[in-house]
mmCIF file of C-alpha atoms and ligand atoms in Angstrom:
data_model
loop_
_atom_site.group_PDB
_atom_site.id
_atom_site.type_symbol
_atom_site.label_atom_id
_atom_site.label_comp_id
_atom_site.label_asym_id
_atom_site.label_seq_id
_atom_site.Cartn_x
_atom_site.Cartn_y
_atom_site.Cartn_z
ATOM 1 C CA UNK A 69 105.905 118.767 114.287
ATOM 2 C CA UNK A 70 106.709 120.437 117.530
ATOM 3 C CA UNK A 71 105.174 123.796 117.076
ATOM 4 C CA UNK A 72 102.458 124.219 119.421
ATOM 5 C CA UNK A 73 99.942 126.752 120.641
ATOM 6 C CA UNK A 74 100.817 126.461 124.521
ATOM 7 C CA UNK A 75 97.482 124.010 124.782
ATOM 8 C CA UNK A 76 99.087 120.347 126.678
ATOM 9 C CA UNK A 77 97.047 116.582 126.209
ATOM 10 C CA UNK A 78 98.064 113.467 127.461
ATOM 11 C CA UNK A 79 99.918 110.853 125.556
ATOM 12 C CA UNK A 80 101.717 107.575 126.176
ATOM 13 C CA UNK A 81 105.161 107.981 125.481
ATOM 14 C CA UNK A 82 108.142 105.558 125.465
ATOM 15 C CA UNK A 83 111.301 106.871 127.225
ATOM 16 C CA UNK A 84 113.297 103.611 127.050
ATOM 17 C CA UNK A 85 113.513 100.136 128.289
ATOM 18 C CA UNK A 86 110.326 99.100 130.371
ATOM 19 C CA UNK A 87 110.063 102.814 130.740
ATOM 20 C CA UNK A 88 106.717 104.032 129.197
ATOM 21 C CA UNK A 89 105.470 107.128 130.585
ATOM 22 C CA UNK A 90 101.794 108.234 130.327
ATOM 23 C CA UNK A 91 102.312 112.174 130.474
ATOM 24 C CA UNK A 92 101.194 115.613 129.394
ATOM 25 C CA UNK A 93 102.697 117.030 126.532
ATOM 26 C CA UNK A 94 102.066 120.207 123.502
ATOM 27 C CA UNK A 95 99.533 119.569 121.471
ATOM 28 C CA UNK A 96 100.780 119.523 117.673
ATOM 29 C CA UNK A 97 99.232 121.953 115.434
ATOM 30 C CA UNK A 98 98.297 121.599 111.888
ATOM 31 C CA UNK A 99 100.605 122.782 109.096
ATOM 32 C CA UNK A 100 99.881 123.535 105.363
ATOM 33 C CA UNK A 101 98.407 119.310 104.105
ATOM 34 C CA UNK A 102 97.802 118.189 107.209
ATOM 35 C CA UNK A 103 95.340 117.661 109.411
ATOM 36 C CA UNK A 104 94.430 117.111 113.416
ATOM 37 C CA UNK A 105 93.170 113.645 113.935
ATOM 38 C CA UNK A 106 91.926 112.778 117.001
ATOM 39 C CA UNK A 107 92.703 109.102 118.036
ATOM 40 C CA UNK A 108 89.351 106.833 118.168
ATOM 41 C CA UNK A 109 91.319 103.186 118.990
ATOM 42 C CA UNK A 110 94.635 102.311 119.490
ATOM 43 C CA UNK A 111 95.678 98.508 119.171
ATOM 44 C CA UNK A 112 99.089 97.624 120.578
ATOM 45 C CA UNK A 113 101.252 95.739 118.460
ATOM 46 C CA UNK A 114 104.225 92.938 118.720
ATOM 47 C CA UNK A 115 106.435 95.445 118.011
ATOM 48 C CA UNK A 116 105.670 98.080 120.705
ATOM 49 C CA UNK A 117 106.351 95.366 122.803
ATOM 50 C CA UNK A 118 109.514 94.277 121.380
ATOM 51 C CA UNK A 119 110.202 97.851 122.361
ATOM 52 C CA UNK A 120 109.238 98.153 125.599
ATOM 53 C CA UNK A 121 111.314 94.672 126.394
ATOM 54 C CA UNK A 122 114.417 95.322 124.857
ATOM 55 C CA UNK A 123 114.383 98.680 122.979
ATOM 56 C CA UNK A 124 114.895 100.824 121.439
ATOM 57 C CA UNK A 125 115.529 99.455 118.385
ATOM 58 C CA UNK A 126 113.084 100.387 116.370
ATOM 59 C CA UNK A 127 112.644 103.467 118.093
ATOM 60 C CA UNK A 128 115.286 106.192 116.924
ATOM 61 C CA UNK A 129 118.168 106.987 119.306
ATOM 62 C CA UNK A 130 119.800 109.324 116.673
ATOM 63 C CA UNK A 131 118.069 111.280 114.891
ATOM 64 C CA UNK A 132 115.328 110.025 112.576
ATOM 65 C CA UNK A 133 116.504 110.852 108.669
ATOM 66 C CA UNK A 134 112.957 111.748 108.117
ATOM 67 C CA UNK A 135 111.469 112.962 111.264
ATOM 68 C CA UNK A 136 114.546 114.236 113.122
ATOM 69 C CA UNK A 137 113.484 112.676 116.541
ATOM 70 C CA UNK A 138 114.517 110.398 119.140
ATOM 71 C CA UNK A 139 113.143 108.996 121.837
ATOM 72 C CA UNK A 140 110.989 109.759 123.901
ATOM 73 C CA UNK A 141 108.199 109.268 121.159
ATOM 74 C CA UNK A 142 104.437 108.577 121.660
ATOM 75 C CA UNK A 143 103.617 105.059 120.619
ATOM 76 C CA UNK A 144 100.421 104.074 118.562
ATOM 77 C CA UNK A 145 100.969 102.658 115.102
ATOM 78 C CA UNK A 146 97.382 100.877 114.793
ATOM 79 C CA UNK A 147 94.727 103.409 114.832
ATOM 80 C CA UNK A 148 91.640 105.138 113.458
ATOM 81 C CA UNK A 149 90.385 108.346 114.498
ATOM 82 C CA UNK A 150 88.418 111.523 113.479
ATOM 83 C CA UNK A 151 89.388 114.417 111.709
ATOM 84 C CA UNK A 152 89.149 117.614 113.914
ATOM 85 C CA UNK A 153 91.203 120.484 112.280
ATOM 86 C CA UNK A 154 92.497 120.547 108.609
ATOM 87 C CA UNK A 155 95.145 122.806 107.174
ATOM 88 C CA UNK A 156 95.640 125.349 104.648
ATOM 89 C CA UNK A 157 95.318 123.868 101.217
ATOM 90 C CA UNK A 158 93.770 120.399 101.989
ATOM 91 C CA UNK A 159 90.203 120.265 100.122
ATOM 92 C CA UNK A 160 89.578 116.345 100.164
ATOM 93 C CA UNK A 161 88.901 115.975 103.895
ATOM 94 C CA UNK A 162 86.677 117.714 106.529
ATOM 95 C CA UNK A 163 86.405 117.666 110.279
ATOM 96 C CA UNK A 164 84.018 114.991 111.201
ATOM 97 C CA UNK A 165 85.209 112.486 108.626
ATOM 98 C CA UNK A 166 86.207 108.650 110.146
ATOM 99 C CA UNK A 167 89.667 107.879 109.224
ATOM 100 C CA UNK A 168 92.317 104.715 109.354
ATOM 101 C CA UNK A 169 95.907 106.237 109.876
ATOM 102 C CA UNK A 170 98.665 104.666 107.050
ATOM 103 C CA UNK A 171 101.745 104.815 109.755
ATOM 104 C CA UNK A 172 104.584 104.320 107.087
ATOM 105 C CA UNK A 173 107.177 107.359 107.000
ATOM 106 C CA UNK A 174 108.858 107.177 103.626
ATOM 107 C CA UNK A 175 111.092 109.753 102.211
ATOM 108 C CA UNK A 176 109.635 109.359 98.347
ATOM 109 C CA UNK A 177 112.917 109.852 96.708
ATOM 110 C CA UNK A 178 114.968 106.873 97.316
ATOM 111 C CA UNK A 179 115.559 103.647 94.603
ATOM 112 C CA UNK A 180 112.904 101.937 96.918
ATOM 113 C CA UNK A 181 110.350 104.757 96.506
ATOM 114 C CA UNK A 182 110.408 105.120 93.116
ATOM 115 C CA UNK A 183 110.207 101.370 92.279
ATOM 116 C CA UNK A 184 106.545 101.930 94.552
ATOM 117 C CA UNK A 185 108.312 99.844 97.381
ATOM 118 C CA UNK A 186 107.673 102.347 100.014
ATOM 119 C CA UNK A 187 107.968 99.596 102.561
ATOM 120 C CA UNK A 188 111.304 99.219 101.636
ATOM 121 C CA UNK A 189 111.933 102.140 101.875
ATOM 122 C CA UNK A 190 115.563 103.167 102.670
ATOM 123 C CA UNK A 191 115.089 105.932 105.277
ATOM 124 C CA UNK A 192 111.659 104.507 106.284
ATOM 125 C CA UNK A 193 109.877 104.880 109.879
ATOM 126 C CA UNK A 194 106.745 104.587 111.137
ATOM 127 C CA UNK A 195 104.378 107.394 113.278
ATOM 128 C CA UNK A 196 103.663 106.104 116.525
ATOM 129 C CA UNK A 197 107.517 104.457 116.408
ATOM 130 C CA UNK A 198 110.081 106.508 115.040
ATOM 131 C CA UNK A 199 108.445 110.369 115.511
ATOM 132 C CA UNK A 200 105.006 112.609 114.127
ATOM 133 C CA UNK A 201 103.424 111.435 117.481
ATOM 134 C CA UNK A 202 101.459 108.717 117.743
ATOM 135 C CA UNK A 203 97.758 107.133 118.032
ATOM 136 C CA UNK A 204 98.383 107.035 121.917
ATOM 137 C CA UNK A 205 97.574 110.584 122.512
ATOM 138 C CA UNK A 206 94.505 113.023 122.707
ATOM 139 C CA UNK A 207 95.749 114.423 119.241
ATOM 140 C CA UNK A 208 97.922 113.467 116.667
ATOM 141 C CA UNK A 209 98.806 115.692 112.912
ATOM 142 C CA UNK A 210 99.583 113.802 110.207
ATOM 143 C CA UNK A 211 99.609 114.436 106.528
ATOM 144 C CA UNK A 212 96.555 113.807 104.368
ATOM 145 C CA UNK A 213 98.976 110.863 102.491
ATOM 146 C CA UNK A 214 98.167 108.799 105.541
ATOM 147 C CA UNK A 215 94.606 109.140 105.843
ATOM 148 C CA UNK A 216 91.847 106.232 104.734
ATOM 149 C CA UNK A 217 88.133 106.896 104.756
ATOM 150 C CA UNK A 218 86.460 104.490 106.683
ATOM 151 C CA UNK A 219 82.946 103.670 104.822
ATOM 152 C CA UNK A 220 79.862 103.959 107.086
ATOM 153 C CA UNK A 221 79.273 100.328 108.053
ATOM 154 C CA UNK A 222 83.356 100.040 108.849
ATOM 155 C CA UNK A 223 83.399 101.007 113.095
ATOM 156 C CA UNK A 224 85.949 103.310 113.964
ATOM 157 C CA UNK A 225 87.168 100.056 116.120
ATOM 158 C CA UNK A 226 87.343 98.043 113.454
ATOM 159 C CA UNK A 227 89.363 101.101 111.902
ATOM 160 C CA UNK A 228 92.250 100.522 114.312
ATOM 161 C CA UNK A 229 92.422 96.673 112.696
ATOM 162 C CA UNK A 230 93.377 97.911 109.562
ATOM 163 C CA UNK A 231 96.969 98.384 109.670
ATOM 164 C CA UNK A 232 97.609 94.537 111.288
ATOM 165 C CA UNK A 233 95.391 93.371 108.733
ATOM 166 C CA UNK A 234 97.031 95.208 106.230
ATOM 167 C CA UNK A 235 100.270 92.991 107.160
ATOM 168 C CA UNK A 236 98.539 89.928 106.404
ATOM 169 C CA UNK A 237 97.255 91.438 103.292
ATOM 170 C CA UNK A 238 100.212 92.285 101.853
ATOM 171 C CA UNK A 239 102.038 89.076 102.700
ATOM 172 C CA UNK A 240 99.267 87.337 100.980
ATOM 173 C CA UNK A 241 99.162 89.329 97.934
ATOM 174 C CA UNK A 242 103.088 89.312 97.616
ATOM 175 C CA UNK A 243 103.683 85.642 97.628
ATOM 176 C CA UNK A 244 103.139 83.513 94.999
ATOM 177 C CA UNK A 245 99.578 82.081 96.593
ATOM 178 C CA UNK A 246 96.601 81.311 94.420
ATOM 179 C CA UNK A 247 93.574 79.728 94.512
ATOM 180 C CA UNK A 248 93.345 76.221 95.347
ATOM 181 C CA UNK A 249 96.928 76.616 96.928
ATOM 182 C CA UNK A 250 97.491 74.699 100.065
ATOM 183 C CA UNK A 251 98.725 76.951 102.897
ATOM 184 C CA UNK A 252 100.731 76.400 106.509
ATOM 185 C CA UNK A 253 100.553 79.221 108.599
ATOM 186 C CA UNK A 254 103.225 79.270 111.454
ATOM 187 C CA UNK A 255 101.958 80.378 114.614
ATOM 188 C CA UNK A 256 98.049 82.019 114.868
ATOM 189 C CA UNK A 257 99.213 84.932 116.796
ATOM 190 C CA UNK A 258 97.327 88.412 115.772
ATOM 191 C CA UNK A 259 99.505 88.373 112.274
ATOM 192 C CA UNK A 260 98.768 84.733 111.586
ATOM 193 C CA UNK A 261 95.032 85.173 112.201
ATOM 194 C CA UNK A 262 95.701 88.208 109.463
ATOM 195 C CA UNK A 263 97.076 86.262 107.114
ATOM 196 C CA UNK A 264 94.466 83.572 107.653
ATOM 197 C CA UNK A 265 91.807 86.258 107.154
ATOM 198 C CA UNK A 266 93.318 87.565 104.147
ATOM 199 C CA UNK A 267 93.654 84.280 102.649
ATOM 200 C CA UNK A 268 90.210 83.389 103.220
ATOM 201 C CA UNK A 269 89.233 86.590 101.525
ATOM 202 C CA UNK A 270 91.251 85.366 98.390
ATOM 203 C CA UNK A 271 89.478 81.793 98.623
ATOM 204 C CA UNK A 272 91.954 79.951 100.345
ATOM 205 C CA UNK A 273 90.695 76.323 101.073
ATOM 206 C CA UNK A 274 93.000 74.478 102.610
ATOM 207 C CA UNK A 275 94.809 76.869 105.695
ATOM 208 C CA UNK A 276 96.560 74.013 108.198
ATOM 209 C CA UNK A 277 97.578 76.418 111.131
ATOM 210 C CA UNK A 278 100.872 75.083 113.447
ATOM 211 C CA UNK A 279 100.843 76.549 116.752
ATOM 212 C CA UNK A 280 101.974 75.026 119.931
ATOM 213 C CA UNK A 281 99.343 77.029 122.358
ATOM 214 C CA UNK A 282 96.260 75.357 123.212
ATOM 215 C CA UNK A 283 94.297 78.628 123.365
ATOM 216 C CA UNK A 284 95.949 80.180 119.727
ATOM 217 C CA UNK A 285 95.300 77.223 118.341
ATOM 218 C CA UNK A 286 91.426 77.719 119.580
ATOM 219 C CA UNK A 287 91.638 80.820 118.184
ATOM 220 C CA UNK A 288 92.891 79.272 114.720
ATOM 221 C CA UNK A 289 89.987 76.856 114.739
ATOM 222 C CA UNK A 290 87.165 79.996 115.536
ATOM 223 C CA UNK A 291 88.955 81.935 112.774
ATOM 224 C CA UNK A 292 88.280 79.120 110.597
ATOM 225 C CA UNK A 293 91.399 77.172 109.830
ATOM 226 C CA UNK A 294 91.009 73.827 108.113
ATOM 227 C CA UNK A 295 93.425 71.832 109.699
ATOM 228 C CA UNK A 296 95.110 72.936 112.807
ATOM 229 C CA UNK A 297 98.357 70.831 114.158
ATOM 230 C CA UNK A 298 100.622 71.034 117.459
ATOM 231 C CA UNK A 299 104.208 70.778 116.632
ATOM 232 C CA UNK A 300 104.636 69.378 120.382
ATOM 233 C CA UNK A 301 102.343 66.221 119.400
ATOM 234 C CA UNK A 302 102.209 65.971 115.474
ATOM 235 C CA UNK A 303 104.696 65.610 112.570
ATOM 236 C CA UNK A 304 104.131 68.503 111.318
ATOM 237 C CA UNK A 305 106.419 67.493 107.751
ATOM 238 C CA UNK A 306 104.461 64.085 107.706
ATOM 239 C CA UNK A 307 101.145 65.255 107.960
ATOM 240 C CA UNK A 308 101.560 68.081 105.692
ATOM 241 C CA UNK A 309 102.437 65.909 102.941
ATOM 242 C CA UNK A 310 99.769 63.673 103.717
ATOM 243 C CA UNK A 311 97.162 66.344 103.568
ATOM 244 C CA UNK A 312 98.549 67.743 100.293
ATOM 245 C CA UNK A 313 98.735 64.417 98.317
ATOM 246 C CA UNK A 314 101.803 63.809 99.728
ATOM 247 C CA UNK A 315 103.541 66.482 98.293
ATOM 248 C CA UNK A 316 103.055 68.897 100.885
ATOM 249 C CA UNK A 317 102.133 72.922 101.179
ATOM 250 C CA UNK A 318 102.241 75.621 98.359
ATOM 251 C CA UNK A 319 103.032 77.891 100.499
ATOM 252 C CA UNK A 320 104.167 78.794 103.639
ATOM 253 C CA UNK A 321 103.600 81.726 106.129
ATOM 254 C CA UNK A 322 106.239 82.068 108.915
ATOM 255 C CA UNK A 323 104.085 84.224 111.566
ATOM 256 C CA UNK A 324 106.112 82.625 114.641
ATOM 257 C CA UNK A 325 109.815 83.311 113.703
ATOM 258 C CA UNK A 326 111.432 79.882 115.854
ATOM 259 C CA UNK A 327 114.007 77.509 114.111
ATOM 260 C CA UNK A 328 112.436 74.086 114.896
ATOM 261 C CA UNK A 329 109.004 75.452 113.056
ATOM 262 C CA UNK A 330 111.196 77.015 110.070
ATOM 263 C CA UNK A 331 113.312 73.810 109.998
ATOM 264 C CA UNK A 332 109.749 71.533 109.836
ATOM 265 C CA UNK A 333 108.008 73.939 107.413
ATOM 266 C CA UNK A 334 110.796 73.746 104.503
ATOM 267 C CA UNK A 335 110.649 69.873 104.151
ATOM 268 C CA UNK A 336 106.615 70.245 104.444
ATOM 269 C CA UNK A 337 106.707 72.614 101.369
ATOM 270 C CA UNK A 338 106.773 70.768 98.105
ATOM 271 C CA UNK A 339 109.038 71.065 95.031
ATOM 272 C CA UNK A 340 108.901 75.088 94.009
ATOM 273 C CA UNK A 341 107.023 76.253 96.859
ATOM 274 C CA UNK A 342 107.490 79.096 98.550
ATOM 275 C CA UNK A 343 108.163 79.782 101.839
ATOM 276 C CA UNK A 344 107.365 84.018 103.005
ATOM 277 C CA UNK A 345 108.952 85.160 106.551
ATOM 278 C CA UNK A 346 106.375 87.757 107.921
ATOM 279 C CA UNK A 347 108.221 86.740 111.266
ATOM 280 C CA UNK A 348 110.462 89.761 113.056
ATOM 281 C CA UNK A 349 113.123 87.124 114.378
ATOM 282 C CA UNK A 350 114.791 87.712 117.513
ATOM 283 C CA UNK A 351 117.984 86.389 116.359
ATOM 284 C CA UNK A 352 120.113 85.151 113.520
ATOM 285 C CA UNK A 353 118.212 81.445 112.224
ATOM 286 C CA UNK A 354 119.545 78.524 110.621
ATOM 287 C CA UNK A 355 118.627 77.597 107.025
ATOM 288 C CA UNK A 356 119.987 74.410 104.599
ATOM 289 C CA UNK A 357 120.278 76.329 101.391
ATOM 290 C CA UNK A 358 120.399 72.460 99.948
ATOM 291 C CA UNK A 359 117.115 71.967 100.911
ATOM 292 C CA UNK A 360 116.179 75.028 99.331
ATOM 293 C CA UNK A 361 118.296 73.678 95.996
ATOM 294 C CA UNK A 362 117.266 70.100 95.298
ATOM 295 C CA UNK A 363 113.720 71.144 95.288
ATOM 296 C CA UNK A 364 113.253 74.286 93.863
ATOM 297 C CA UNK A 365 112.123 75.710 97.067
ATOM 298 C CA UNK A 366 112.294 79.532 97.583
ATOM 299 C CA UNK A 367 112.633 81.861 100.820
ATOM 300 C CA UNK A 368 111.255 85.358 100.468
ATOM 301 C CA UNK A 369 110.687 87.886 103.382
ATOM 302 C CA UNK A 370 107.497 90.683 103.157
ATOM 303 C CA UNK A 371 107.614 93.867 104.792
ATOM 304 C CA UNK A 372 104.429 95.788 106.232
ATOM 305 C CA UNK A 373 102.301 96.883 103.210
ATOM 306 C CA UNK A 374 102.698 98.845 100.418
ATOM 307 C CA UNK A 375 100.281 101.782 99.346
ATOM 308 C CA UNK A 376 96.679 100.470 97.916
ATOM 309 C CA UNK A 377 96.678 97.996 100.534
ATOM 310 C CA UNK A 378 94.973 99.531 102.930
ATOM 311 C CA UNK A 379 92.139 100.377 100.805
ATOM 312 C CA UNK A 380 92.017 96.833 100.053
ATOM 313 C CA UNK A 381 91.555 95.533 103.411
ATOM 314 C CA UNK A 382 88.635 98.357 104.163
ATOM 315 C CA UNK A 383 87.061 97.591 101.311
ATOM 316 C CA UNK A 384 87.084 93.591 101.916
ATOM 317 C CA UNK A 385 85.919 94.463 105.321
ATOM 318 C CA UNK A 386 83.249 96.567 104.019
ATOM 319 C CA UNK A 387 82.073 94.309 101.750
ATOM 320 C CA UNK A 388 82.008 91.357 104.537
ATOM 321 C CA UNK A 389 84.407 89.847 102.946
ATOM 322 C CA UNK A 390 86.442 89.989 106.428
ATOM 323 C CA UNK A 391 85.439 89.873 110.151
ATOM 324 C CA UNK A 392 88.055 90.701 111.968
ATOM 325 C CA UNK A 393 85.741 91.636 115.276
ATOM 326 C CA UNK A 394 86.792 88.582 117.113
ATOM 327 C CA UNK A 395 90.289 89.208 117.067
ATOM 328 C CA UNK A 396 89.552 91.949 119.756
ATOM 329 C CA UNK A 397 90.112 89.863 123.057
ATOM 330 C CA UNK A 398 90.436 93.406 125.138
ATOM 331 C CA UNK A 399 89.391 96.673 125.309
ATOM 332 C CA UNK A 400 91.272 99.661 128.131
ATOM 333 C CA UNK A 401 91.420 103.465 128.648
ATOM 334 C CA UNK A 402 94.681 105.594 127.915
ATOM 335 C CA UNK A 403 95.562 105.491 131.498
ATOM 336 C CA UNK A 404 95.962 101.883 131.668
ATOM 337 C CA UNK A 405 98.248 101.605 128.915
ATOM 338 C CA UNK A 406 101.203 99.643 130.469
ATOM 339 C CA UNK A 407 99.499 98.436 133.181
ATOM 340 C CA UNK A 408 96.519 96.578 130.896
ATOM 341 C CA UNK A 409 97.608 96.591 128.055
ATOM 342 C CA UNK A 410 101.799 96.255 127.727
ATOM 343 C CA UNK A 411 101.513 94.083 130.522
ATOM 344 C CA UNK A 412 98.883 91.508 129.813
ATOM 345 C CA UNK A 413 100.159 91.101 126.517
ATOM 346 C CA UNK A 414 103.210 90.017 128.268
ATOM 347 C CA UNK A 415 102.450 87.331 130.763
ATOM 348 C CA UNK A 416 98.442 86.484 129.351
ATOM 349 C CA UNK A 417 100.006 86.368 125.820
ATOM 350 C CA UNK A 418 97.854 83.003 125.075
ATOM 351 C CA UNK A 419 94.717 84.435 125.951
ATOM 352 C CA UNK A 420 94.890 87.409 124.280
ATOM 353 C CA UNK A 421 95.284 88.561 120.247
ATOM 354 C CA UNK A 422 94.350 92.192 119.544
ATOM 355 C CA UNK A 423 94.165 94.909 122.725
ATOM 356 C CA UNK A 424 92.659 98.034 121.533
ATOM 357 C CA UNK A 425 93.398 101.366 123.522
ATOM 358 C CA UNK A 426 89.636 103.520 123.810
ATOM 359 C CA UNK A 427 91.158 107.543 123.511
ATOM 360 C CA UNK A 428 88.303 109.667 121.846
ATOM 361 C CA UNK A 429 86.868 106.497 120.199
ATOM 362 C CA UNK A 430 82.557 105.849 120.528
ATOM 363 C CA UNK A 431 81.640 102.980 118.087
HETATM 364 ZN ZN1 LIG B 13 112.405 105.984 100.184
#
């Protein structure tokens, strides 16, 4: 989407490793099905800073399959904005109206696609990661499959919560959980709090929350966790079972991705339960696959969110259902990006959950 008509804007764009620029760049103009959004809040996510550490990774070097570009690329994968151009032949949608961005890329064709697995998706990407700008920027075009109404009592900063939500959403709703199910979440970083959220939503009753940090486990406890344990100090197998009859979880959520906490969290799960990796691991793990075998365990990974699940999560939010507002521990301008953002989710990372990024953004 590089044609342009000469007009620049600022965006935050990532170059390479530790190298994120905030610079002036062509505004993107809209093509038949699309529409001009213009960014309300940005939130910054694990993986932008997985980038920004180590990258790219995520971020293509080669071309994308779908988008055709490499890096640099404008980050912003979490966002909501406003609608402020629309293209030829796109009826549904009018400038003014309060949108949540969908960031998945998919190419629609693949074996993935058509089984409705767009997350899967073989050639997938992401805007604000792998190219079609991104929710850091003063304007962003995107294709009307993206775009989520946001109802009037859903803030456009709430908006931006939807897509990390979303994760926990879809986790939930993939995994074999049901009501009455006891839970462990691993780790109440901002995707455990999501999946804690979405379970409540579901009628979860029994959430026990592992986390080692004294201030994420605070944040477990305000998000309303049941039981909340600290692997340093507890037994985290023994006092599962003991708070599950002595048969342990039904489930569990890996949000933290670190071998000891896997390792404890399969012998806390009972006979046929399920343990679902939402974790991005940093490297290769461990697992006994006899552990797995003499008790019918099972180990299944979930992948983003697949389409419907977005209007899910507005909906419960709508409907009070969720109340995500306290996961926003920060709120910065566009200039302050790496500085306020990148930077104090690096070495604050205890204190904080969810940084939104203000760009055009009022309520
Ligand atoms: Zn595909």
């Amino acid at each position: 989407m590089a044609a342009t008509n000469g007009a620049t804007m600022k965006a935050v764009r990532f170059h390479g490793q530790h190298d994120l620029r905030f610079e002036d760049i062509p505004v993107p103009t809209v093509k038949k099905g699309q529409v001009k959004v213009k960014p309300a809040w940005v939130g910054i996510c694990g993986s932008d800073l997985h980038e920004y550490l180590g990258g790219p990774g995520l971020c293509p070097t080669t071309p994308h399959p779908i988008t055709g570009e490499t890096v640099p690329l404008t980050f912003g994968h979490e966002f909501s904005g406003t609608i402020e151009e629309v293209g030829e032949g796109v009826d549904d949608w009018a400038v003014g109206d309060r949108v949540s961005v969908q960031p998945i890329i998919y190419d629609g064709t693949c074996g993935a696609c058509q089984d409705n697995l767009h997350n899967c998706c073989w050639s997938n990407g992401f805007i604000g990661l792998s190219g079609w700008g991104g929710g850091l920027s003063e304007h962003i075009v995107v294709p009307t499959s993206t775009l989520y109404r946001l109802p009037k009592n859903v803030p456009l900063h709430i908006g931006a919560l939807v897509e990390p939500l979303s994760v926990g959403w879809h986790a939930v709703k993939a995994s074999p959980f049901k009501k009455g199910d006891a839970v462990l979440i691993l780790g109440s970083g901002p995707i455990g709090i999501a999946v804690m959220l979405a379970l409540q939503a579901k009628g979860a009753d029994k959430i026990i929350v592992s986390e080692v940090s004294r201030k994420r486990q605070e944040f477990a406890k305000k998000f309303g966790a049941h039981y909340i344990l600290d692997p340093s100090k507890d037994d985290v197998v023994k006092r599962c079972r003991e708070l599950c009859d002595g048969q342990g979880v039904d489930v569990v959520f890996d949000c933290a991705g670190v071998q000891v906490a896997l390792d404890a969290a399969v012998e806390a799960t009972r006979a046929r339960g399920t343990i679902v990796n939402v974790a991005i691991w940093e490297k290769p793990c461990t697992i006994t696959p006899n552990l797995f075998t003499f008790k019918e365990r099972r180990y299944m990974g979930v992948a983003t969110f697949q389409i419907g699940d977005f209007q899910e999560v507005i909906d419960a939010i709508s409907a009070g259902k969720m109340t995500p507002e306290r996961m926003i521990t920060g709120r910065i301008e566009l200039d302050e990006v790496e500085e306020k953002g990148f930077k104090t989710l690096i070495n604050d990372k205890d204190n904080q959950v969810k940084i939104l990024v203000k760009v055009g953004g009022d309520d």
